[in-house]
Coordinates of C-alpha atoms in Angstrom, one line a residue:
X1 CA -21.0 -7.8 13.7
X2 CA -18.6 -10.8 13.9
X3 CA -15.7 -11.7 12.3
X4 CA -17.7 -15.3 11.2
X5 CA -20.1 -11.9 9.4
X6 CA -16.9 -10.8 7.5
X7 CA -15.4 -14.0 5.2
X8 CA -15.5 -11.4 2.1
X9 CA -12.6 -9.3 4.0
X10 CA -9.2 -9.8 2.7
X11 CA -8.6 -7.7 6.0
X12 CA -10.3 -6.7 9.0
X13 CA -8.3 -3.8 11.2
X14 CA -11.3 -3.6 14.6
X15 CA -10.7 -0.8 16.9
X16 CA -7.0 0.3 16.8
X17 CA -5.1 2.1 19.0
X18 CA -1.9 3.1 18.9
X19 CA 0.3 5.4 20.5
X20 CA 3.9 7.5 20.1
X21 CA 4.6 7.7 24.2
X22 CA 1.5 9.4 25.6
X23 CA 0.3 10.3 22.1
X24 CA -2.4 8.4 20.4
X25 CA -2.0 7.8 16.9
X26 CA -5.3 6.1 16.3
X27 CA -7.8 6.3 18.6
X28 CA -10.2 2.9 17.8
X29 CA -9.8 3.2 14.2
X30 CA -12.0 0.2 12.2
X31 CA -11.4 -0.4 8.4
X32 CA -12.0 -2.9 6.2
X33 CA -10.5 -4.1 2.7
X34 CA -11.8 -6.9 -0.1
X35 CA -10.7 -9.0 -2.2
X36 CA -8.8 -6.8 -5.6
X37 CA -10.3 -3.7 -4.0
X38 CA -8.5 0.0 -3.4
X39 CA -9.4 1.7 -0.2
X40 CA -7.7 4.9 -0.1
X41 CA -6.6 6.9 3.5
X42 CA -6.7 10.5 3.1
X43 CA -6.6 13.2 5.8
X44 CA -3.8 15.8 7.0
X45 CA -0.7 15.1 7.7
X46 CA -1.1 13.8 11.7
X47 CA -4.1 12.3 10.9
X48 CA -2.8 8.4 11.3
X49 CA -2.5 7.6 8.2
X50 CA 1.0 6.5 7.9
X51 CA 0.6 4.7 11.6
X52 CA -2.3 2.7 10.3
X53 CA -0.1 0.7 7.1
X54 CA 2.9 0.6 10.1
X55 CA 0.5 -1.2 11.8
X56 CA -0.6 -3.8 9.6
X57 CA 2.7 -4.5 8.3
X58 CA 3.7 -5.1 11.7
X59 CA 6.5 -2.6 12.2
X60 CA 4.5 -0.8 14.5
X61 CA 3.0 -1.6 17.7
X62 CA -0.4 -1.9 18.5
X63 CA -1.6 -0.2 22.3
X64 CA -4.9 -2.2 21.5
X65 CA -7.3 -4.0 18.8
X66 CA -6.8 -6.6 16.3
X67 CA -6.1 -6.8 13.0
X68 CA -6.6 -10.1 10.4
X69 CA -5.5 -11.2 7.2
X70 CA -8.1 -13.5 6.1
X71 CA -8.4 -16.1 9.2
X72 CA -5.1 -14.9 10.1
X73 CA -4.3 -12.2 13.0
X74 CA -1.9 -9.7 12.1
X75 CA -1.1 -8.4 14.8
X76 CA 0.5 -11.5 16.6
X77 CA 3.1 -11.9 13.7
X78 CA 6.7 -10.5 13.1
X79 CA 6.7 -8.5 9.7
X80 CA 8.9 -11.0 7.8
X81 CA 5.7 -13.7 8.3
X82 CA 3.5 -10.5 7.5
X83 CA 5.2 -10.7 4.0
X84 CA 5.5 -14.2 3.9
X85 CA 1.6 -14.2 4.3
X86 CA 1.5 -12.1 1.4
X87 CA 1.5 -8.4 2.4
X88 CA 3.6 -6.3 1.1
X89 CA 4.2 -2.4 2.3
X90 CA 5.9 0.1 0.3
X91 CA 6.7 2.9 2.6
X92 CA 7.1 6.6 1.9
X93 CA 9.8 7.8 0.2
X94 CA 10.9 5.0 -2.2
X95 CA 13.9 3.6 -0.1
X96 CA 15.3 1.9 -2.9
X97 CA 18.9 0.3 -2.2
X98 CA 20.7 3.5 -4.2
X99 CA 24.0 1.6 -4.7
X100 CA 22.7 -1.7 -6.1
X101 CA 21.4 -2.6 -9.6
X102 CA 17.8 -2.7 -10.6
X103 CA 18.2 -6.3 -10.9
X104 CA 19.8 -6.8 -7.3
X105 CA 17.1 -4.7 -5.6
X106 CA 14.1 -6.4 -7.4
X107 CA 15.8 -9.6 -6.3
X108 CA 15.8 -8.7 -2.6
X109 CA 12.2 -8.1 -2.7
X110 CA 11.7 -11.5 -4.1
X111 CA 13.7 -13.1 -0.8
X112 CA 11.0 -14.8 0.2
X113 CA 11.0 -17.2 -2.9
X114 CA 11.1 -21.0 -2.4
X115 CA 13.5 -21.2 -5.6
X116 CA 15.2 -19.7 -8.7
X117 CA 12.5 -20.4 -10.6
X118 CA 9.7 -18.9 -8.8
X119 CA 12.2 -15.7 -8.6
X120 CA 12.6 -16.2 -12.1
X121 CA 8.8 -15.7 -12.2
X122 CA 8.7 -12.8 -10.2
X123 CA 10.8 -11.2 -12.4
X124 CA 8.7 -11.9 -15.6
X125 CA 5.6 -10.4 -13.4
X126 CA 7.2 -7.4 -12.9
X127 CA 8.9 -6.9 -16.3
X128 CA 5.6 -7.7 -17.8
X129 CA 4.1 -4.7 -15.8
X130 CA 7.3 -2.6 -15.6
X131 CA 8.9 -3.2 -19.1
X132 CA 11.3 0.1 -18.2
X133 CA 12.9 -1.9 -14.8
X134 CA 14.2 -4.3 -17.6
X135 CA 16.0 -2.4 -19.9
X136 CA 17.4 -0.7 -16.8
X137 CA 18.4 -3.8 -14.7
X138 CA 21.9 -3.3 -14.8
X139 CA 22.1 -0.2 -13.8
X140 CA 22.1 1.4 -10.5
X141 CA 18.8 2.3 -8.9
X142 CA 20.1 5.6 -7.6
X143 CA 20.5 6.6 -11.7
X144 CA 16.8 6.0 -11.8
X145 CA 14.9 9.2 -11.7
X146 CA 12.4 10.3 -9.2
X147 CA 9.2 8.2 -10.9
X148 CA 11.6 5.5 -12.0
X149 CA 12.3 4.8 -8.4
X150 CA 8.7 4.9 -7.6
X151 CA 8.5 2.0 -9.8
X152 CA 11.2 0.0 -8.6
X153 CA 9.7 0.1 -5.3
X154 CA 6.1 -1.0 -6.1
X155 CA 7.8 -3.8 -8.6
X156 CA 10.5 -4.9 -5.7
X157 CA 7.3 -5.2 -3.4
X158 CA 5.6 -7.4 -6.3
X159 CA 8.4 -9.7 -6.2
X160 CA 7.0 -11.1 -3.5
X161 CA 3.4 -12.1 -5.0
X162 CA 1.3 -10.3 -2.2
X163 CA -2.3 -10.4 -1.9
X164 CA -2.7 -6.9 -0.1
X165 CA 0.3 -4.1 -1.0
X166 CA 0.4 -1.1 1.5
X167 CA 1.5 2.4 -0.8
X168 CA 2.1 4.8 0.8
X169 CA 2.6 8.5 -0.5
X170 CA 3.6 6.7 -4.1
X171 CA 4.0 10.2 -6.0
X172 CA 5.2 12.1 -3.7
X173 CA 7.5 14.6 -4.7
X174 CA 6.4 13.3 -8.5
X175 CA 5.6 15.5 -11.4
X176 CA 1.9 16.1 -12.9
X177 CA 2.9 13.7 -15.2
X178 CA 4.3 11.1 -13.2
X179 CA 1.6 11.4 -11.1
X180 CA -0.7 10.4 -13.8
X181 CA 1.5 7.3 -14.5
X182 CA 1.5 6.0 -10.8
X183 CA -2.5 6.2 -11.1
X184 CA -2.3 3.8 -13.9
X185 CA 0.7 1.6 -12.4
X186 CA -1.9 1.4 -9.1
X187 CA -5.1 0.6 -11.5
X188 CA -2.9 -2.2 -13.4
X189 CA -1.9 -4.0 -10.3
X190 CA -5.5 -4.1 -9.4
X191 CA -6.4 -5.7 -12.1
X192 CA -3.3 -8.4 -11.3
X193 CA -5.4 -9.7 -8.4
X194 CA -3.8 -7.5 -6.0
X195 CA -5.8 -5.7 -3.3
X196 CA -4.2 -2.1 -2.2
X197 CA -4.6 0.2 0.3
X198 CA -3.5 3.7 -0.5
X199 CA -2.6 6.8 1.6
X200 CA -1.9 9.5 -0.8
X201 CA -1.6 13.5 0.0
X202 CA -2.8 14.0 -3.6
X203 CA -6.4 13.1 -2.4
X204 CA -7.8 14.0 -5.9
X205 CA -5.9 11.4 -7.3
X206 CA -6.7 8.8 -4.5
X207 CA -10.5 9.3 -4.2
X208 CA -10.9 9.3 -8.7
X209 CA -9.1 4.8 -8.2
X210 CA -10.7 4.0 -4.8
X211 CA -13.3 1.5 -4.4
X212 CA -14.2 2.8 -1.3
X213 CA -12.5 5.5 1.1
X214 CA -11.8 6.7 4.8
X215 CA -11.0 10.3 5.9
X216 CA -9.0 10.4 9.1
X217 CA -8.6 13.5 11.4
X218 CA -6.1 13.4 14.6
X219 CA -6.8 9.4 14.5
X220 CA -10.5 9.2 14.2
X221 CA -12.5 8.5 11.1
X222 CA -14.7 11.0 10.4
X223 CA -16.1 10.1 6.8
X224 CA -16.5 7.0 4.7
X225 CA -18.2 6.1 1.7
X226 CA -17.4 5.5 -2.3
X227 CA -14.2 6.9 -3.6
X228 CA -16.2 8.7 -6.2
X229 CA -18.8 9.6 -4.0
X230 CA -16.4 11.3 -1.6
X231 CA -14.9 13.6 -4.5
X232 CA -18.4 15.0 -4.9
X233 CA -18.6 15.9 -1.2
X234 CA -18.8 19.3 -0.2
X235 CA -16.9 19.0 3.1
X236 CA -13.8 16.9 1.4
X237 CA -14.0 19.2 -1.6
X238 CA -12.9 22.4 1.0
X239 CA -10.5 20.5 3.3
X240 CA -8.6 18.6 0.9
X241 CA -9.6 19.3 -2.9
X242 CA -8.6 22.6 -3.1
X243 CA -9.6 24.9 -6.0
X244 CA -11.7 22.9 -9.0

């Protein structure tokens, strides 16, 4: 198939490879996302997974194979004209700016901004969807608990209007309840317009809001289908599911 064959793709990642020195990460990995559609990564930690959203946000290398953003190759841009394309990664672990306000770090994310007022806009977007980051603004994100900062992140990456946002490992370290909470957070900004691709340890969680989903294993995909579908399969049920 073509790339002329795949106009419906928001993005088109064909036959990635990359490597860590000698080691490859992924090993001719294709994926494929729509427009407003989750695809959800799952597989062990190793698996790629991590490499594979480093890869389309441009902070990691490619050994080998393309990746585009609508008519739009990826892989031949910096990051900052990633983001300025209108993808937006939030990578593991929050990394919010601890020592800055809510305000300040929701502003940075908006930096690519032509003017005041379309920050100004940004912020209403968020606050609409984050009414918590606005009664907070003033204060300093590292005050924020654990969930709250999970929210500043995913909001400051909002700022900048993307069309695709990259999560990566959003409740992490996150309570039952919080966990719940990010799932809806993740659901809303679908329904925004934004289309998200999702790697998530809590696979449960991941398969139940994909659209579609890919298991990797040591940088291969080895399954594929509905999110839905996938929760219902025997094989992911043992490796990843755990107990019902």
């Amino acid at each position: 198939m073509g790339r002329k064959d795949l106009v419906s793709m928001i993005l088109d990642v064909i036959n990635l490879v990359v490597q860590y020195g000698k080691s490859q990460a992924l090993k001719g990995v294709s994926i494929g996302c729509t427009d407003r559609e989750i695809i959800t990564l799952i597989g062990a930690n190793g698996a790629g997974k991590t490499t594979m959203l480093r890869a389309i946000s441009g902070t990691k290398m490619l050994t080998s194979g393309e990746i585009w953003f609508g008519e739009r190759r990826l892989d031949k841009m910096s990051p900052h004209d990633i983001v300025k394309l209108g993808v937006a990664h939030i990578p593991e672990g929050r990394k919010v700016f601890l020592t800055m306000s809510v305000l300040e770090n929701l502003e940075m994310g908006g930096y690519t901004s032509r003017n005041r007022e379309e920050l100004k806009q940004g912020l209403e977007f968020v606050y609409k969807h984050f009414p918590l980051l606005k009664k907070r603004q003033n204060q300093h994100a590292g005050s924020l608990s654990g969930g709250e900062q999970q929210m500043l992140a995913t909001a400051r990456a909002l700022m900048a209007r993307p069309k695709l946002l990259l999560m990566d490992e959003p409740s992490l370290g996150l309570s039952p309840l919080l966990v719940s909470e990010v799932g809806k957070i993740i659901k809303e900004i679908q329904k925004s317009g934004v289309s998200i691709i999702l790697v998530e340890q809590n696979a449960r969680m991941a398969l139940s809001l994909a659209n579609r989903a890919y298991v990797l294993e040591t940088g291969r995909i080895v399954l594929e289908g509905n999110g839905k579908e996938l929760l219902c399969n025997e094989e992911v049920k043992k490796a990843y599911l755990g107990k019902q």
